[in-house]
PDB file of N, CA, C and O in Angstrom:
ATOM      1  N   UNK A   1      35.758-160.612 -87.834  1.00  0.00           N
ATOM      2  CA  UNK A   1      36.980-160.315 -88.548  1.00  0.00           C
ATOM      3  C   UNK A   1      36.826-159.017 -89.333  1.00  0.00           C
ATOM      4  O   UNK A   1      37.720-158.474 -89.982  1.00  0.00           O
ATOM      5  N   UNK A   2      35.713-158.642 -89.204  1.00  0.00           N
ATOM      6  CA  UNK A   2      35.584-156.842 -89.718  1.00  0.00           C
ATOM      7  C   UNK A   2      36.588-155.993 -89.153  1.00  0.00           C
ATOM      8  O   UNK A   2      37.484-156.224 -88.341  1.00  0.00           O
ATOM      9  N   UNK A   3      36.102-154.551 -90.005  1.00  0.00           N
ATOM     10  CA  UNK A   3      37.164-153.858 -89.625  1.00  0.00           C
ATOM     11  C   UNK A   3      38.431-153.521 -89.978  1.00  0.00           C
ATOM     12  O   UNK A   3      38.967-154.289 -90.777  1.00  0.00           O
ATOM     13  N   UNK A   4      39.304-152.220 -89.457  1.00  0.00           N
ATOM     14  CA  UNK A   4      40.855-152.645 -90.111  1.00  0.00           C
ATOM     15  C   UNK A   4      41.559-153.501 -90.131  1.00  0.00           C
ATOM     16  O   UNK A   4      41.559-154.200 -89.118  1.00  0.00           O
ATOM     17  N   UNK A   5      42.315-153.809 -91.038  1.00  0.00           N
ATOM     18  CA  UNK A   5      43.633-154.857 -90.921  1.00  0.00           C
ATOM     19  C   UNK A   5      43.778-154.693 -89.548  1.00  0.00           C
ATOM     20  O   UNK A   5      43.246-153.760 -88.946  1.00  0.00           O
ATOM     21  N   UNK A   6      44.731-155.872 -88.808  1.00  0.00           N
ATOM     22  CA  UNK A   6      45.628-156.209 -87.666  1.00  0.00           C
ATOM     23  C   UNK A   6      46.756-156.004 -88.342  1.00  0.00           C
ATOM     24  O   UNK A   6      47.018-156.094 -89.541  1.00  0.00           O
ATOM     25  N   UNK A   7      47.559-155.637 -87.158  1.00  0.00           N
ATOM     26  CA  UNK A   7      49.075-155.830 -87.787  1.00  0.00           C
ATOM     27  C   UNK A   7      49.762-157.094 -86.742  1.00  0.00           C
ATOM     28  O   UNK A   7      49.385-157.440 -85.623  1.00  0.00           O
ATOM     29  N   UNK A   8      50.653-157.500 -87.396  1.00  0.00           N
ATOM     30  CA  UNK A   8      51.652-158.368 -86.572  1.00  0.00           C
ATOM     31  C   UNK A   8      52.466-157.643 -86.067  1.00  0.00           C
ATOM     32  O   UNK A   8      53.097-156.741 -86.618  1.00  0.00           O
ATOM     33  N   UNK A   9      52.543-158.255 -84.129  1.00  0.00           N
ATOM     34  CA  UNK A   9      53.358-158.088 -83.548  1.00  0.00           C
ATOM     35  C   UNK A   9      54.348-158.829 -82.714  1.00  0.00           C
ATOM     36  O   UNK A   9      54.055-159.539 -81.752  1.00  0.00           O
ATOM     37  N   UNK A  10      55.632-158.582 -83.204  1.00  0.00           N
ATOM     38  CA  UNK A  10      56.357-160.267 -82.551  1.00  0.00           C
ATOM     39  C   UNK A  10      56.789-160.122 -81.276  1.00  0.00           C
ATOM     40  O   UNK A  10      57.443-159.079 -81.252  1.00  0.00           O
ATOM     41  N   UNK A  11      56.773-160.471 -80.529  1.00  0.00           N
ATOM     42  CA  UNK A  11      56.874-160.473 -78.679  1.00  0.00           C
ATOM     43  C   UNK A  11      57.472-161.717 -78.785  1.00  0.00           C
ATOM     44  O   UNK A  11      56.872-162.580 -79.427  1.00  0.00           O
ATOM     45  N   UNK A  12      58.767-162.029 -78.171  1.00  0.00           N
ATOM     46  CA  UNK A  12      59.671-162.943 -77.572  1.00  0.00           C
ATOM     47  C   UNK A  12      60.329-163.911 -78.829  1.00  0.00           C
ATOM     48  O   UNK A  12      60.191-163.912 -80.052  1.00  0.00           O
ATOM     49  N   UNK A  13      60.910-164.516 -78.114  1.00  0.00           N
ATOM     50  CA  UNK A  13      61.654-165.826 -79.353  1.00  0.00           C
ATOM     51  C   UNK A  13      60.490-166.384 -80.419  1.00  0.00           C
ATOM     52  O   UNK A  13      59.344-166.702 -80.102  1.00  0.00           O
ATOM     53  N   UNK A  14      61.109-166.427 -81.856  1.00  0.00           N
ATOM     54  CA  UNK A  14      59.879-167.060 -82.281  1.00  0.00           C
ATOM     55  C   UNK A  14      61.192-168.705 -83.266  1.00  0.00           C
ATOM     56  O   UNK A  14      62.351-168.535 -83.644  1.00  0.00           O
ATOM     57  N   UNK A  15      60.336-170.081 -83.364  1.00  0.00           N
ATOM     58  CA  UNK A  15      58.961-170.218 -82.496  1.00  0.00           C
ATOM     59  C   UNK A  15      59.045-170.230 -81.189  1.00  0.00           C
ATOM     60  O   UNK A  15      60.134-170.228 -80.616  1.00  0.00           O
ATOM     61  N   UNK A  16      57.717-170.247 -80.465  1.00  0.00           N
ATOM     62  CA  UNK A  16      57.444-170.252 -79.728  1.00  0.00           C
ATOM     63  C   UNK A  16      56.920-171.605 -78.685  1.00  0.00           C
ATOM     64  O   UNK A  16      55.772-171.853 -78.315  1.00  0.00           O
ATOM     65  N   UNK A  17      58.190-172.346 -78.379  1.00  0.00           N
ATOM     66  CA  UNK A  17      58.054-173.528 -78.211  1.00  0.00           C
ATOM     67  C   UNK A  17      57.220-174.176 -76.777  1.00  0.00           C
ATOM     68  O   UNK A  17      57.528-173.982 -75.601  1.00  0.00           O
ATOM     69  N   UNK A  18      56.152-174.943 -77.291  1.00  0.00           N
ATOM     70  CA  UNK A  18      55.533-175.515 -75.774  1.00  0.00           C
ATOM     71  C   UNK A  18      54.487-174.836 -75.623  1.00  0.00           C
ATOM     72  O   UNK A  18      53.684-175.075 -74.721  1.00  0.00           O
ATOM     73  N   UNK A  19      54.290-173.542 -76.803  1.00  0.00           N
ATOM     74  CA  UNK A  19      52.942-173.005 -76.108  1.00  0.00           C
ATOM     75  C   UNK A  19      51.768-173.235 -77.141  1.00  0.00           C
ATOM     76  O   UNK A  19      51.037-172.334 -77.554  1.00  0.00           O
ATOM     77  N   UNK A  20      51.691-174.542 -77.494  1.00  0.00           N
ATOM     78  CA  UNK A  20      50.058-174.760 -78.208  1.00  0.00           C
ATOM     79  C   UNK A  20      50.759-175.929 -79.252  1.00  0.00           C
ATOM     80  O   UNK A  20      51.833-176.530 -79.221  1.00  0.00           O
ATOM     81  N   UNK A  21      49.609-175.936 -80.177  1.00  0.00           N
ATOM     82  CA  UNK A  21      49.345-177.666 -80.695  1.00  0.00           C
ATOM     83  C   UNK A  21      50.171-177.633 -81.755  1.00  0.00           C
ATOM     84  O   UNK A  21      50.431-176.536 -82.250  1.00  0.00           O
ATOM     85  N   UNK A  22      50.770-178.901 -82.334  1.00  0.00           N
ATOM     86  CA  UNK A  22      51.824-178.893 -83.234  1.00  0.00           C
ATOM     87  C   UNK A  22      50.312-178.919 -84.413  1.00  0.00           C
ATOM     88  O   UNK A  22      49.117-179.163 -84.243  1.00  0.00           O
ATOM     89  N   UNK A  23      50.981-178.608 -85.360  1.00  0.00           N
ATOM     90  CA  UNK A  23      49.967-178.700 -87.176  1.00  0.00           C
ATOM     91  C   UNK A  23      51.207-179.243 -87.826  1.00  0.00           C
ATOM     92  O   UNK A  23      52.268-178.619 -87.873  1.00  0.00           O
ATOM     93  N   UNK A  24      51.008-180.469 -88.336  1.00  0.00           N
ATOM     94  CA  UNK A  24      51.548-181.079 -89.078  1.00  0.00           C
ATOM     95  C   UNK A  24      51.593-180.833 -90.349  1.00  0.00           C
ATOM     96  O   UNK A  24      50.460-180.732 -90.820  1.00  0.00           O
ATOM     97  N   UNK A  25      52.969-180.605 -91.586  1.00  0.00           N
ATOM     98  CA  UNK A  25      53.460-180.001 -92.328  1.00  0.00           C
ATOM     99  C   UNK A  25      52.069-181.223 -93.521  1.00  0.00           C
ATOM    100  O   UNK A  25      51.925-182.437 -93.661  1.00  0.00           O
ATOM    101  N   UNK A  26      51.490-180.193 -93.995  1.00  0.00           N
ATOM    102  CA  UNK A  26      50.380-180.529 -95.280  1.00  0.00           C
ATOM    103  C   UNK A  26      48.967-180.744 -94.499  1.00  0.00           C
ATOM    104  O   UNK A  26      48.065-181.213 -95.194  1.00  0.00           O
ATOM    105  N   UNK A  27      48.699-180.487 -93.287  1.00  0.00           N
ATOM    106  CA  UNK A  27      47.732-180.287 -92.585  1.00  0.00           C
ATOM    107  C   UNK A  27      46.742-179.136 -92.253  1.00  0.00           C
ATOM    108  O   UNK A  27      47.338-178.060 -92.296  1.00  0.00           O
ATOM    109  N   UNK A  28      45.628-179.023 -91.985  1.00  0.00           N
ATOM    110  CA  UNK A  28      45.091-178.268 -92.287  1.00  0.00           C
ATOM    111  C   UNK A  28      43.995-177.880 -91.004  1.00  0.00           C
ATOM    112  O   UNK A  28      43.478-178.845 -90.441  1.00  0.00           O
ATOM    113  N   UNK A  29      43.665-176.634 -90.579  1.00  0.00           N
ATOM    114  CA  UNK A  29      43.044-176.792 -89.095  1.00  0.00           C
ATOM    115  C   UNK A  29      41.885-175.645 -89.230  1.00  0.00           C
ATOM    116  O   UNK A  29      42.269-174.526 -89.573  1.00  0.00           O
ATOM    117  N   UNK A  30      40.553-175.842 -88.994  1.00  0.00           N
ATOM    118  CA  UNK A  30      39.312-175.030 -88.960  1.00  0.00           C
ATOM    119  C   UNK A  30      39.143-174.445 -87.595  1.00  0.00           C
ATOM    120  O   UNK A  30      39.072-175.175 -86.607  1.00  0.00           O
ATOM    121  N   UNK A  31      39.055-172.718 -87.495  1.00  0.00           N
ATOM    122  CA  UNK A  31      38.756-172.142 -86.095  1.00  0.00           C
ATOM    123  C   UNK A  31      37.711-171.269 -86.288  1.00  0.00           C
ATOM    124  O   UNK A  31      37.832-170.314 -87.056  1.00  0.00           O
ATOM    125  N   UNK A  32      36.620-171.506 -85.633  1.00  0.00           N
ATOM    126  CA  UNK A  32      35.372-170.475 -85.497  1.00  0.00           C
ATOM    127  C   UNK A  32      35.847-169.339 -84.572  1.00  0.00           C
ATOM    128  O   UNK A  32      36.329-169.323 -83.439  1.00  0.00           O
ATOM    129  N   UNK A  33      35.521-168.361 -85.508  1.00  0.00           N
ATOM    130  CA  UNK A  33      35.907-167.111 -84.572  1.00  0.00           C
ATOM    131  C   UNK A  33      34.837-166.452 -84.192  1.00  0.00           C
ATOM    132  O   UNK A  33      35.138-165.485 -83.492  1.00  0.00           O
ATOM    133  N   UNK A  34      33.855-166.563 -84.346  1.00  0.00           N
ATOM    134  CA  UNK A  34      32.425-166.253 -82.908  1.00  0.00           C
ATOM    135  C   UNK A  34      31.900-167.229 -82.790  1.00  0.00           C
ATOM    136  O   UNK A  34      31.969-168.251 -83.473  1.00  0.00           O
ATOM    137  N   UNK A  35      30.843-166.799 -81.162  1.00  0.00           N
ATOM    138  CA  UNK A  35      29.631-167.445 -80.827  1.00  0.00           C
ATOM    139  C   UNK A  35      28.658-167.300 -81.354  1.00  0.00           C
ATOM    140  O   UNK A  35      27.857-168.206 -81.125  1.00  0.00           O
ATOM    141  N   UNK A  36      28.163-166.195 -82.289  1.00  0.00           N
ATOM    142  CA  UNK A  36      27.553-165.639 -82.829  1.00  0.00           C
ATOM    143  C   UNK A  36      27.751-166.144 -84.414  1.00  0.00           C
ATOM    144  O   UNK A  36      27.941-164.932 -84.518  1.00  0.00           O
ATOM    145  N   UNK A  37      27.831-166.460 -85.148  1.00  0.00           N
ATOM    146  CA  UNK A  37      28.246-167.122 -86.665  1.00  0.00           C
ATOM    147  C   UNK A  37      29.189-168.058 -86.454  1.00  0.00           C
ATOM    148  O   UNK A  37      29.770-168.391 -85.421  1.00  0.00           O
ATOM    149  N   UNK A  38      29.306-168.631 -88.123  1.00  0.00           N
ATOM    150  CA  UNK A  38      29.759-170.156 -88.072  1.00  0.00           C
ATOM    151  C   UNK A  38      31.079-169.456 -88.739  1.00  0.00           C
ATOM    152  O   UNK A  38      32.025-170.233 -88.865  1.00  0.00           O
ATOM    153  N   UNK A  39      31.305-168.071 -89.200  1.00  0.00           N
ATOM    154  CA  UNK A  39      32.454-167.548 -89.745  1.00  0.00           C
ATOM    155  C   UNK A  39      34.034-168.502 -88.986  1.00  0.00           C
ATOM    156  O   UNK A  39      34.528-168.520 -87.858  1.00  0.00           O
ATOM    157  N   UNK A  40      34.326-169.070 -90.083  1.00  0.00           N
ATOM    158  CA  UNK A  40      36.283-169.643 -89.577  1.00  0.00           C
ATOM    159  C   UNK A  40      36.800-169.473 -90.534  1.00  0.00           C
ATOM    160  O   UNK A  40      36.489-169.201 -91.694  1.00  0.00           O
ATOM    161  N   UNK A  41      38.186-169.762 -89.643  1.00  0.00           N
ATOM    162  CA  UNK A  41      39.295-169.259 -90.457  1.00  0.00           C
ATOM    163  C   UNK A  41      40.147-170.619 -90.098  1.00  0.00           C
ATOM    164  O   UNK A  41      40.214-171.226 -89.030  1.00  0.00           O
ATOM    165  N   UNK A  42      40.791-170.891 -91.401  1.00  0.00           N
ATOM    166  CA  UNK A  42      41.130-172.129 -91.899  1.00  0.00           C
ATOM    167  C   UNK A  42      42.706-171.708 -92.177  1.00  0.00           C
ATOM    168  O   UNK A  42      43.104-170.844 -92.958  1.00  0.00           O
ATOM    169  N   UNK A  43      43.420-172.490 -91.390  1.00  0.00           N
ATOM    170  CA  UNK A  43      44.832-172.417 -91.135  1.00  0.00           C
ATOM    171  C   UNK A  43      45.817-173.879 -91.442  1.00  0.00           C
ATOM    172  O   UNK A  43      45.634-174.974 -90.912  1.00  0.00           O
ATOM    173  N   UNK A  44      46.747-173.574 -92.314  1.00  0.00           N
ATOM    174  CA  UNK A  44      47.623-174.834 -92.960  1.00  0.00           C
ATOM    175  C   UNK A  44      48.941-174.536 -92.637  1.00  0.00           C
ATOM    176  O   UNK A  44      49.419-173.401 -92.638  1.00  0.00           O
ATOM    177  N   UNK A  45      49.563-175.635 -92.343  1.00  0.00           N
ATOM    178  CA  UNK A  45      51.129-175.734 -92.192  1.00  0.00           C
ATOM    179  C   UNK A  45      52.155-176.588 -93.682  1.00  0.00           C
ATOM    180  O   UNK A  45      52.101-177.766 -94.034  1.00  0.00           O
ATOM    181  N   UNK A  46      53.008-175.446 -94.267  1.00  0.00           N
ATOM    182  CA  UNK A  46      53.460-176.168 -95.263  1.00  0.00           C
ATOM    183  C   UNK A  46      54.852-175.463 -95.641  1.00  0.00           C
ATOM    184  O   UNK A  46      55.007-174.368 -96.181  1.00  0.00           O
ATOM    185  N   UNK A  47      55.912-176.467 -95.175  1.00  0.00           N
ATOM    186  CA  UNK A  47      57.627-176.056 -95.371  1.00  0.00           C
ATOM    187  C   UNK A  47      57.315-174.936 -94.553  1.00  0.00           C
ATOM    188  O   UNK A  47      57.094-173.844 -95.076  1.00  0.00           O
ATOM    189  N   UNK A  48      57.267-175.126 -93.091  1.00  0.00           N
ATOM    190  CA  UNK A  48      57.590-174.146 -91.606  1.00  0.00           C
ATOM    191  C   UNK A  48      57.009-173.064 -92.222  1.00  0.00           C
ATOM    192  O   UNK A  48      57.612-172.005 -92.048  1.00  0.00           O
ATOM    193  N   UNK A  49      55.925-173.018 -92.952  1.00  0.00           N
ATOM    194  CA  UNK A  49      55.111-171.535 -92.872  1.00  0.00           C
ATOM    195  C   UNK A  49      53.904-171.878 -92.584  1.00  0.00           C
ATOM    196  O   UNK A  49      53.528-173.021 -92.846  1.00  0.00           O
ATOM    197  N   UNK A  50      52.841-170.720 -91.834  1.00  0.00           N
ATOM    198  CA  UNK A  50      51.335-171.398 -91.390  1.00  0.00           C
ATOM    199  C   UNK A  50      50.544-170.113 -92.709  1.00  0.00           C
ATOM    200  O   UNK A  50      50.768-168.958 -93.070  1.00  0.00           O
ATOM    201  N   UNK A  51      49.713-171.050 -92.989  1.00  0.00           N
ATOM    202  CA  UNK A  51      48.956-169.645 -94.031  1.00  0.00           C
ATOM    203  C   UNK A  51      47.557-169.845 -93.597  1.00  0.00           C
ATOM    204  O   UNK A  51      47.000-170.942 -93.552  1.00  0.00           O
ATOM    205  N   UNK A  52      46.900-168.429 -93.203  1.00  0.00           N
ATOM    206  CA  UNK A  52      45.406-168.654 -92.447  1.00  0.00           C
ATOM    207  C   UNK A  52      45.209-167.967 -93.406  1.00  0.00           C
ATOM    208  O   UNK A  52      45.945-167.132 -93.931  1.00  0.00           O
ATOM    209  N   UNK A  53      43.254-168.609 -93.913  1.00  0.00           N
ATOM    210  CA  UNK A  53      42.312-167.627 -94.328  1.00  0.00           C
ATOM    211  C   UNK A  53      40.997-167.557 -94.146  1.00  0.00           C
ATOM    212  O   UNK A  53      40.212-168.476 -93.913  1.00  0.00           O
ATOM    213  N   UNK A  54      40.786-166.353 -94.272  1.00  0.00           N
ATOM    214  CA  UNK A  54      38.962-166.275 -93.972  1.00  0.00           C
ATOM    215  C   UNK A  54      38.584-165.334 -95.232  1.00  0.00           C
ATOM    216  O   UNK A  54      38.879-164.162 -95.464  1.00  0.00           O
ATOM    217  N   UNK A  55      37.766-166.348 -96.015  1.00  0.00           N
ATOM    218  CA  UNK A  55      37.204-165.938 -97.111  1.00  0.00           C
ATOM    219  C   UNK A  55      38.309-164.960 -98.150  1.00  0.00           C
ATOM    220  O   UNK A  55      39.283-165.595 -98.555  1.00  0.00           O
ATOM    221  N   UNK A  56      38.242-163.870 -98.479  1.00  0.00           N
ATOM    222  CA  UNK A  56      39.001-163.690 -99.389  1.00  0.00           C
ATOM    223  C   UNK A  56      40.421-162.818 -98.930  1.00  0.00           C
ATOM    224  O   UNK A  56      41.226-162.049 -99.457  1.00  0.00           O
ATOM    225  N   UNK A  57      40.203-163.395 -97.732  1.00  0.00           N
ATOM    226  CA  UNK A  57      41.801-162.570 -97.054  1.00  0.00           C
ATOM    227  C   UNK A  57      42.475-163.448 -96.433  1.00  0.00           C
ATOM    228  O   UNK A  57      41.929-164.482 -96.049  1.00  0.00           O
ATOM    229  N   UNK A  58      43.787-163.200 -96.219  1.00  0.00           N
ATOM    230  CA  UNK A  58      44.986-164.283 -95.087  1.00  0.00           C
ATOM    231  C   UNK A  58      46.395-163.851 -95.281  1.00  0.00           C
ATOM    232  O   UNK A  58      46.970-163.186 -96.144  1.00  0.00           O
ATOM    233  N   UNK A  59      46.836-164.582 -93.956  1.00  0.00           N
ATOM    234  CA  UNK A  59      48.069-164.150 -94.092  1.00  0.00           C
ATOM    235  C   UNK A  59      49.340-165.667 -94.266  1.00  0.00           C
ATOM    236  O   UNK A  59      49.238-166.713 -93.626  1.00  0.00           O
ATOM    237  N   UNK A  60      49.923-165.500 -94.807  1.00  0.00           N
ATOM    238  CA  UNK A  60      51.270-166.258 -94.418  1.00  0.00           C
ATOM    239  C   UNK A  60      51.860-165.686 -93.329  1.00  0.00           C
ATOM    240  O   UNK A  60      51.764-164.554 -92.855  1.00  0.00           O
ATOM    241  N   UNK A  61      52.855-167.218 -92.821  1.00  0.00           N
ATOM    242  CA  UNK A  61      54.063-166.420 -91.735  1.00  0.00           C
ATOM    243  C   UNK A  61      55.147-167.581 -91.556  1.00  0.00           C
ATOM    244  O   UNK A  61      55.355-168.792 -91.477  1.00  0.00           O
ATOM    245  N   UNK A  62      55.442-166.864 -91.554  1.00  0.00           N
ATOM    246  CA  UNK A  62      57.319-168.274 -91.021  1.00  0.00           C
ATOM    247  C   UNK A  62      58.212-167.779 -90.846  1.00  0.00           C
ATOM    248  O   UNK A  62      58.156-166.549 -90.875  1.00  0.00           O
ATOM    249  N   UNK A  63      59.471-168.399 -90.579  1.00  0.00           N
ATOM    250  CA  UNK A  63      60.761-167.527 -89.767  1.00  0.00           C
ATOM    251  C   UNK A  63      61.567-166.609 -90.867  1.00  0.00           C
ATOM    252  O   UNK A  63      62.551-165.948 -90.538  1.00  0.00           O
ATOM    253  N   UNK A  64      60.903-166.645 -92.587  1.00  0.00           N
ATOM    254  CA  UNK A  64      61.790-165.372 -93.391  1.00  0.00           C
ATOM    255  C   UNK A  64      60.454-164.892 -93.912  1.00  0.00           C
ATOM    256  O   UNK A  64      60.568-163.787 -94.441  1.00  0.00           O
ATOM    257  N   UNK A  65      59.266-165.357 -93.928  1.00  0.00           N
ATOM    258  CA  UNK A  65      58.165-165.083 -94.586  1.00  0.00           C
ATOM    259  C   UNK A  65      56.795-164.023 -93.708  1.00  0.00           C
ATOM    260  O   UNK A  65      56.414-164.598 -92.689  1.00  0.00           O
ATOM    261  N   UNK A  66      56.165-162.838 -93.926  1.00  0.00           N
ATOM    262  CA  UNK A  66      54.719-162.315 -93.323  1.00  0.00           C
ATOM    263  C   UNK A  66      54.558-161.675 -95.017  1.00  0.00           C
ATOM    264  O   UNK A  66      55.328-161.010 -95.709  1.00  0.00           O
ATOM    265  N   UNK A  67      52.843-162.373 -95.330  1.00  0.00           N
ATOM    266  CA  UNK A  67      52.446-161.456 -96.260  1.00  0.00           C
ATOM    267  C   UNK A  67      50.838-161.465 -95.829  1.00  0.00           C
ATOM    268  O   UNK A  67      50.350-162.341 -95.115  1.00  0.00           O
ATOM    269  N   UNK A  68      50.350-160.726 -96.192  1.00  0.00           N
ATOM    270  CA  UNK A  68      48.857-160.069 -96.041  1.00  0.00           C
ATOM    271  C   UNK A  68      48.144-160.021 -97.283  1.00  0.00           C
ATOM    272  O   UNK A  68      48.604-159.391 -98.235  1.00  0.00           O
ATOM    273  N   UNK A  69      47.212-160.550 -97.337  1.00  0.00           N
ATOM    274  CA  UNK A  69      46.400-160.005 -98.499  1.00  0.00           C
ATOM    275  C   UNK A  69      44.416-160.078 -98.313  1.00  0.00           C
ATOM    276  O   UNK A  69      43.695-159.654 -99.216  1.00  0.00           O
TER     277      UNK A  69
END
């Protein structure tokens, strides 16, 4: 997760229905992002927004909401 920021880019209807796992609203979901370290990023669903973070950065997102920090 080094490196510059990503930016968001929205491609097609959002949401994006049928393509991956529902997260239930006050739920909470752990993703290792290498093979190489145990580094994850920990992603929650709460009132139709998902907020991911890895260590001292994340983003929100939902259908009026993107913030970065």
């Amino acid at each position: 997760m080094g490196g510059e920021p990503k930016h968001w880019k929205r491609t097609g209807d959002y949401p994006a229905v049928g393509t991956g796992a529902t997260l239930s609203n006050d739920h909470k979901l752990s993703v290792v992002t290498s093979w190489e370290n145990d580094d994850e990023v920990v992603c929650g669903a709460h009132e139709n927004n998902v907020t991911c973070v890895f260590d001292a950065h994340g983003f929100t997102v939902g259908l009026d909401t993107y913030e970065t920090w």
